[in-house]
Amino acid sequence: MKKSILIIALLSISFLHSQAHSHLSAKPLSFPDIPGYKSLKTDLHIHTVFSDGYVWPNIRVMEALRDNLDAISLTEHLEYQPHLDDIPHPDRNRSYTIALEEAKEHDLLIVHGSEITRSAPMGHNNAVFIKDANPILQDKAEDAFAEAKKQGAFVFWNHPAWHNQAPQGNPILSDFQKERIKKGELHGIEVINSVDYAQESLALALEHNLTIMGTSDIHGLIDWDYTEKGNQRPITLVFAKERSITSLQEALFAGRTVAIYNDLLVGKAEFLVPLLKASIIVEKASYVNNTQVLELELKNVTSSDLLFQNESEYSFYDSSPVFEIKAGKTKKVSIKTLIQKDEITLKLKAIGCFTAPNTQPIIQWAIKTK
Ligand SMILES: [Zn+2]
Ligand SMILES: [Zn+2]
């Protein structure tokens, strides 16, 4: 009897332990891989108490694990240090090393980064995959960028449309950025920063071949600033050959990204189209008895709600041509093919997704009906 009580006690302890050890939140982020690449969920713009954020670096690691991210970077402002009297830290790598220590036991990549912080026209820029933050702290912005380049950093322009620095809410590409792009010192641009999306920043990305980025720029808690308000943290989905720091870096330099915030997905067509195609699985396709009405069950395997508009040559039997498939859910639609077919092409425009300003991609699925 005693023995069985002991076993039950041990079992329940191990059960509690395994429960406690699940790091995922109620709504973890999830996106499928695309042909040839792994889809890595990253947030490369994050603050802690080591600049103007409000939490210790280990909390950022735990938040990322809850959100099911693959990689994060703690990008402290090098030059803006409001907590310096309370937390003196002459070594500007501290935030990174603390996060690295925390992540050791977990499956999360920590990218070494810093935010180079100036007023307009230079603005704010994140240098990630750096080796040492200290020498990037320079009087002249030009010297900071040159040092970041020397370290092999991938550098992106943060919140270029931020109204504090661009009062019209549109990015202003100055000679400073043009020079940095020409010198190979600026490689990416945020089109989504926190809750803001600027299609004018997307236009700059496409015009100057800058990598499309989306980041949370979180200062408080992810839970308070995003989750509790019914939002997801913005991320950059990076299409990497492997799940490693070097592969991630290679993919960012190569521009293989989609920026995501809730149901908004922004990326070059060559990556956004295969992502959306892999995001919808046709679970069922069969004709209603003795009719030419084809029933489809479409499953959205992502964590984003996806909004579509029918662009097929067939009209729908039972649904508005504009419809949503909720994250992780299956939607039934019936289409009128007029004659029974062995195979049809379903064509949907993803109306919450953009490959260029005001340009939404049309995705095609070849569907066998047997
Ligand atoms: Zn900033
Ligand atoms: Zn920032």
Coordinates of C-alpha atoms and ligand atoms in Angstrom, one line a residue:
M1 CA 0.0 0.0 0.0
K2 CA 2.7 2.4 1.1
K3 CA 4.6 1.4 -2.1
S4 CA 1.7 2.2 -4.4
I5 CA 1.2 5.6 -2.6
L6 CA 4.9 6.3 -3.2
I7 CA 4.6 5.3 -6.9
I8 CA 1.5 7.5 -7.3
A9 CA 3.3 10.4 -5.6
L10 CA 6.4 9.9 -7.8
L11 CA 4.3 9.7 -10.9
S12 CA 2.4 12.8 -10.1
I13 CA 5.6 14.7 -9.3
S14 CA 7.0 13.6 -12.7
F15 CA 3.7 14.6 -14.3
L16 CA 3.8 18.0 -12.7
H17 CA 7.4 18.3 -13.7
S18 CA 6.7 17.5 -17.3
Q19 CA 3.8 20.0 -17.2
A20 CA 5.9 22.7 -15.7
H21 CA 8.6 22.0 -18.4
S22 CA 6.4 22.9 -21.3
H23 CA 7.5 26.4 -22.3
L24 CA 4.8 27.0 -24.9
S25 CA 2.1 29.6 -24.3
A26 CA -1.5 29.0 -25.2
K27 CA -0.9 30.5 -28.7
P28 CA 2.6 29.6 -29.9
L29 CA 3.7 30.9 -33.3
S30 CA 3.8 28.3 -36.0
F31 CA 4.6 28.4 -39.8
P32 CA 5.4 25.6 -42.2
D33 CA 8.8 25.2 -43.9
I34 CA 8.9 26.0 -47.7
P35 CA 10.6 23.8 -50.3
G36 CA 14.4 23.9 -49.7
Y37 CA 14.3 25.9 -46.6
K38 CA 13.4 25.8 -42.9
S39 CA 11.2 28.6 -41.7
L40 CA 12.8 30.2 -38.7
K41 CA 10.7 32.4 -36.4
T42 CA 12.9 35.3 -35.2
D43 CA 12.5 38.6 -33.3
L44 CA 15.8 40.5 -33.8
H45 CA 14.8 43.8 -32.1
I46 CA 14.3 43.5 -28.3
H47 CA 15.3 45.6 -25.3
T48 CA 16.1 44.8 -21.6
V49 CA 17.1 46.8 -18.6
F50 CA 20.6 47.0 -20.2
S51 CA 19.1 49.8 -22.3
D52 CA 15.6 51.3 -22.0
G53 CA 13.7 48.0 -21.5
Y54 CA 12.1 47.0 -18.2
V55 CA 13.0 43.3 -17.8
W56 CA 16.1 41.2 -17.2
P57 CA 17.5 39.3 -20.3
N58 CA 16.5 35.9 -19.0
I59 CA 12.8 36.9 -19.2
R60 CA 13.3 37.6 -23.0
V61 CA 14.6 34.0 -23.4
M62 CA 11.5 32.6 -21.6
E63 CA 9.1 34.8 -23.6
A64 CA 10.7 33.6 -26.8
L65 CA 10.4 29.9 -25.7
R66 CA 6.7 30.5 -24.9
D67 CA 6.1 32.0 -28.3
N68 CA 7.9 29.1 -30.0
L69 CA 10.6 31.3 -31.6
D70 CA 13.8 29.9 -33.1
A71 CA 16.0 33.0 -32.6
I72 CA 16.1 36.3 -30.8
S73 CA 18.6 39.2 -30.5
L74 CA 18.7 41.6 -27.6
T75 CA 19.5 44.8 -29.3
E76 CA 20.3 47.3 -26.6
H77 CA 20.7 51.0 -27.5
L78 CA 24.4 51.5 -27.3
E79 CA 24.1 55.2 -26.7
Y80 CA 20.8 55.5 -24.7
Q81 CA 21.2 54.0 -21.3
P82 CA 18.6 55.4 -18.9
H83 CA 19.2 52.7 -16.2
L84 CA 23.0 53.2 -16.1
D85 CA 23.1 54.7 -12.6
D86 CA 21.3 51.6 -11.2
I87 CA 22.9 49.0 -13.5
P88 CA 26.4 50.2 -14.4
H89 CA 27.8 47.9 -17.1
P90 CA 30.9 49.2 -19.0
D91 CA 30.8 46.0 -21.0
R92 CA 28.0 46.4 -23.5
N93 CA 27.9 42.7 -24.2
R94 CA 26.4 41.8 -20.8
S95 CA 22.8 41.5 -22.0
Y96 CA 23.9 39.0 -24.7
T97 CA 26.0 36.9 -22.3
I98 CA 23.2 36.6 -19.7
A99 CA 20.7 35.6 -22.4
L100 CA 23.2 33.1 -23.8
E101 CA 23.7 31.5 -20.4
E102 CA 19.9 31.2 -19.9
A103 CA 19.4 29.7 -23.4
K104 CA 22.1 27.0 -22.9
E105 CA 19.6 24.6 -21.5
H106 CA 17.0 25.4 -24.2
D107 CA 16.5 25.2 -27.9
L108 CA 16.8 28.8 -28.8
L109 CA 19.4 30.7 -30.9
I110 CA 20.7 33.9 -29.4
V111 CA 22.1 36.4 -32.0
H112 CA 24.5 39.0 -30.7
G113 CA 23.2 42.5 -31.5
S114 CA 23.1 46.2 -30.7
E115 CA 21.0 49.2 -31.7
I116 CA 23.1 52.1 -33.1
T117 CA 21.0 55.1 -32.0
R118 CA 21.0 58.6 -33.6
S119 CA 18.5 61.3 -34.3
A120 CA 17.3 61.8 -38.0
P121 CA 18.5 61.4 -40.6
M122 CA 20.7 58.5 -39.4
G123 CA 17.9 57.2 -37.1
H124 CA 18.1 53.9 -35.3
N125 CA 19.8 50.8 -36.8
N126 CA 20.3 47.3 -35.5
A127 CA 23.6 45.5 -36.1
V128 CA 23.1 41.8 -35.5
F129 CA 25.6 38.9 -35.7
I130 CA 28.2 41.2 -34.2
K131 CA 31.2 39.9 -32.3
D132 CA 31.8 42.7 -29.7
A133 CA 29.3 45.6 -29.0
N134 CA 31.9 47.8 -27.3
P135 CA 33.8 49.1 -30.3
I136 CA 30.6 49.9 -32.1
L137 CA 30.0 52.6 -29.5
Q138 CA 31.4 55.5 -31.6
D139 CA 30.9 59.3 -31.7
K140 CA 30.3 59.3 -35.4
A141 CA 27.5 57.2 -36.8
E142 CA 29.7 56.5 -39.9
D143 CA 32.4 55.0 -37.7
A144 CA 29.8 52.8 -35.9
F145 CA 28.5 51.4 -39.2
A146 CA 32.1 50.8 -40.4
E147 CA 32.9 48.9 -37.2
A148 CA 29.7 46.8 -37.6
K149 CA 30.7 45.9 -41.2
K150 CA 34.2 45.0 -40.0
Q151 CA 32.6 42.5 -37.6
G152 CA 30.5 41.0 -40.4
A153 CA 27.2 42.3 -39.0
F154 CA 23.9 42.3 -40.8
V155 CA 22.5 45.8 -40.3
F156 CA 18.9 47.0 -40.7
W157 CA 17.2 50.3 -40.5
N158 CA 14.7 50.4 -37.6
H159 CA 11.3 52.0 -37.6
P160 CA 12.2 54.2 -40.6
A161 CA 8.6 55.6 -40.7
W162 CA 8.5 56.5 -36.9
H163 CA 6.8 59.8 -36.7
N164 CA 9.2 61.1 -34.0
Q165 CA 11.9 61.1 -36.7
A166 CA 9.7 61.2 -39.9
P167 CA 6.7 63.5 -39.0
Q168 CA 4.6 62.4 -42.0
G169 CA 4.9 58.8 -41.0
N170 CA 6.8 58.0 -44.2
P171 CA 10.4 56.9 -44.3
I172 CA 12.9 59.5 -45.6
L173 CA 15.8 57.9 -47.4
S174 CA 18.6 60.4 -46.8
D175 CA 22.1 60.6 -48.3
F176 CA 23.3 58.9 -45.1
Q177 CA 21.3 55.7 -45.9
K178 CA 22.2 55.9 -49.6
E179 CA 25.9 56.0 -48.7
R180 CA 25.5 53.1 -46.3
I181 CA 23.7 51.0 -48.9
K182 CA 26.4 51.8 -51.5
K183 CA 29.1 50.8 -49.1
G184 CA 27.4 47.5 -48.2
E185 CA 26.8 48.7 -44.6
L186 CA 23.0 48.6 -44.6
H187 CA 21.3 45.4 -45.6
G188 CA 17.7 45.4 -44.3
I189 CA 14.7 47.6 -43.3
E190 CA 11.8 47.2 -40.9
V191 CA 8.5 47.3 -42.7
I192 CA 6.8 46.2 -39.5
N193 CA 8.0 47.7 -36.2
S194 CA 5.8 46.9 -33.1
V195 CA 2.2 47.5 -34.2
D196 CA 3.1 49.8 -37.2
Y197 CA 3.3 48.8 -40.9
A198 CA 4.6 51.2 -43.5
Q199 CA 4.1 50.1 -47.2
E200 CA 6.4 53.0 -48.1
S201 CA 9.2 51.2 -46.2
L202 CA 8.3 48.1 -48.2
A203 CA 8.7 50.1 -51.4
L204 CA 12.2 51.2 -50.2
A205 CA 13.1 47.5 -49.4
L206 CA 12.1 46.4 -53.0
E207 CA 13.8 49.4 -54.7
H208 CA 17.1 49.1 -52.9
N209 CA 17.1 45.3 -52.4
L210 CA 17.0 45.5 -48.6
T211 CA 15.9 42.6 -46.6
I212 CA 12.3 42.9 -45.3
M213 CA 12.1 42.8 -41.5
G214 CA 9.4 42.7 -38.9
T215 CA 10.2 43.0 -35.1
S216 CA 8.5 43.6 -31.8
D217 CA 10.9 46.3 -30.5
I218 CA 9.6 45.2 -27.1
H219 CA 10.5 47.2 -24.0
G220 CA 7.9 45.9 -21.5
L221 CA 6.4 42.4 -21.4
I222 CA 5.3 40.6 -24.5
D223 CA 2.3 39.4 -22.6
W224 CA 1.2 42.9 -21.6
D225 CA 2.1 44.7 -24.8
Y226 CA 0.8 42.1 -27.3
T227 CA -0.8 39.0 -26.0
E228 CA -3.2 40.5 -23.5
K229 CA -4.4 43.0 -26.2
G230 CA -5.2 40.1 -28.5
N231 CA -2.2 40.5 -30.7
Q232 CA 0.8 38.4 -31.5
R233 CA 4.4 39.7 -31.4
P234 CA 5.7 40.7 -34.8
I235 CA 8.4 38.5 -36.2
T236 CA 10.6 38.0 -39.2
L237 CA 10.2 34.5 -40.7
V238 CA 13.6 33.7 -42.1
F239 CA 14.1 30.9 -44.7
A240 CA 17.4 29.2 -43.8
K241 CA 19.1 26.1 -45.1
E242 CA 19.6 24.9 -41.5
R243 CA 18.5 25.9 -38.0
S244 CA 21.8 27.5 -37.0
I245 CA 23.2 31.0 -36.4
T246 CA 25.4 30.9 -39.6
S247 CA 22.5 29.7 -41.8
L248 CA 20.2 32.4 -40.3
Q249 CA 22.9 35.1 -41.1
E250 CA 23.3 33.8 -44.7
A251 CA 19.5 33.8 -45.2
L252 CA 19.2 37.4 -43.9
F253 CA 22.0 38.7 -46.2
A254 CA 20.3 36.8 -49.1
G255 CA 16.9 38.5 -48.3
R256 CA 14.9 35.4 -47.7
T257 CA 12.3 36.7 -45.3
V258 CA 8.6 37.4 -44.7
A259 CA 7.6 39.9 -42.0
I260 CA 4.6 38.9 -40.0
Y261 CA 2.2 40.6 -37.6
N262 CA -1.1 38.9 -36.7
D263 CA -2.8 38.3 -40.1
L264 CA -0.5 40.7 -42.0
L265 CA 2.3 38.9 -44.0
V266 CA 4.8 41.0 -46.1
G267 CA 7.5 39.6 -48.3
K268 CA 8.9 39.1 -51.7
A269 CA 6.7 37.0 -53.9
E270 CA 9.4 34.3 -54.3
F271 CA 9.1 33.6 -50.5
L272 CA 5.6 34.7 -49.6
V273 CA 3.9 32.6 -52.3
P274 CA 5.5 29.2 -51.4
L275 CA 4.8 30.1 -47.7
L276 CA 1.1 30.6 -48.3
K277 CA 0.9 27.6 -50.5
A278 CA 2.4 25.4 -47.7
S279 CA 0.1 27.1 -45.2
I280 CA -3.1 25.7 -46.5
I281 CA -3.5 21.9 -46.7
V282 CA -6.4 20.5 -48.7
E283 CA -7.7 17.8 -46.3
K284 CA -10.7 16.7 -48.4
A285 CA -11.9 17.2 -52.0
S286 CA -15.0 15.2 -53.2
Y287 CA -18.2 15.7 -55.1
V288 CA -21.5 15.9 -53.3
N289 CA -23.5 12.8 -54.4
N290 CA -24.7 13.0 -58.1
T291 CA -23.8 16.7 -58.4
Q292 CA -21.1 18.9 -59.8
V293 CA -20.6 20.6 -56.5
L294 CA -17.1 19.9 -55.1
E295 CA -16.7 20.1 -51.4
L296 CA -13.3 21.2 -50.1
E297 CA -11.8 21.2 -46.6
L298 CA -9.0 23.7 -46.3
K299 CA -6.8 23.7 -43.2
N300 CA -4.7 26.7 -42.2
V301 CA -1.6 25.2 -40.5
T302 CA -0.2 28.6 -39.4
S303 CA -0.8 30.6 -36.2
S304 CA -2.1 33.6 -38.3
D305 CA -5.7 34.0 -39.5
L306 CA -5.6 34.1 -43.3
L307 CA -8.1 36.1 -45.4
F308 CA -8.8 35.0 -49.0
Q309 CA -10.7 36.0 -52.0
N310 CA -11.8 33.5 -54.6
E311 CA -10.0 34.0 -58.0
S312 CA -10.7 30.5 -59.4
E313 CA -12.7 30.1 -62.6
Y314 CA -15.5 28.5 -60.5
S315 CA -17.9 30.3 -58.2
F316 CA -18.7 29.1 -54.7
Y317 CA -21.8 27.2 -53.8
D318 CA -22.0 28.1 -50.1
S319 CA -19.7 30.8 -49.1
S320 CA -18.9 34.4 -49.8
P321 CA -16.0 34.7 -52.2
V322 CA -14.2 36.5 -49.4
F323 CA -13.6 34.3 -46.5
E324 CA -11.2 33.7 -43.6
I325 CA -9.6 30.5 -42.4
K326 CA -8.7 30.9 -38.8
A327 CA -5.3 29.9 -37.4
G328 CA -5.1 26.2 -37.0
K329 CA -8.7 25.7 -38.2
T330 CA -10.4 24.0 -41.2
K331 CA -12.8 25.7 -43.4
K332 CA -15.3 24.0 -45.7
V333 CA -16.1 25.6 -49.0
S334 CA -18.0 24.1 -51.9
I335 CA -17.3 25.1 -55.5
K336 CA -19.4 24.7 -58.7
T337 CA -17.2 23.1 -61.4
L338 CA -20.3 22.6 -63.7
I339 CA -18.9 19.2 -64.8
Q340 CA -17.2 16.6 -62.6
K341 CA -13.4 16.9 -62.9
D342 CA -10.5 14.7 -61.8
E343 CA -8.4 17.7 -61.0
I344 CA -9.0 21.4 -60.5
T345 CA -7.0 24.5 -59.8
L346 CA -8.0 26.5 -56.7
K347 CA -6.9 30.1 -57.0
L348 CA -7.1 32.4 -54.0
K349 CA -5.9 35.9 -53.5
A350 CA -4.4 36.3 -50.0
I351 CA -5.9 39.7 -49.3
G352 CA -4.0 40.3 -46.0
C353 CA -0.7 39.6 -47.6
F354 CA 1.6 41.9 -49.6
T355 CA 4.4 41.3 -52.0
A356 CA 4.6 45.1 -52.9
P357 CA 2.6 48.1 -51.8
N358 CA -1.1 47.4 -52.5
T359 CA -0.2 44.1 -54.2
Q360 CA -1.6 40.8 -52.9
P361 CA -0.4 37.5 -54.2
I362 CA -2.7 34.9 -55.9
I363 CA -1.9 31.4 -54.7
Q364 CA -2.8 28.2 -56.7
W365 CA -3.4 24.7 -55.5
A366 CA -3.7 21.8 -57.9
I367 CA -6.4 19.6 -56.3
K368 CA -7.2 16.0 -57.2
T369 CA -10.9 15.2 -56.6
K370 CA -10.6 11.4 -56.2
Ligands
ZN1 ZN 14.8 52.4 -32.0
ZN2 ZN 14.6 49.5 -30.3

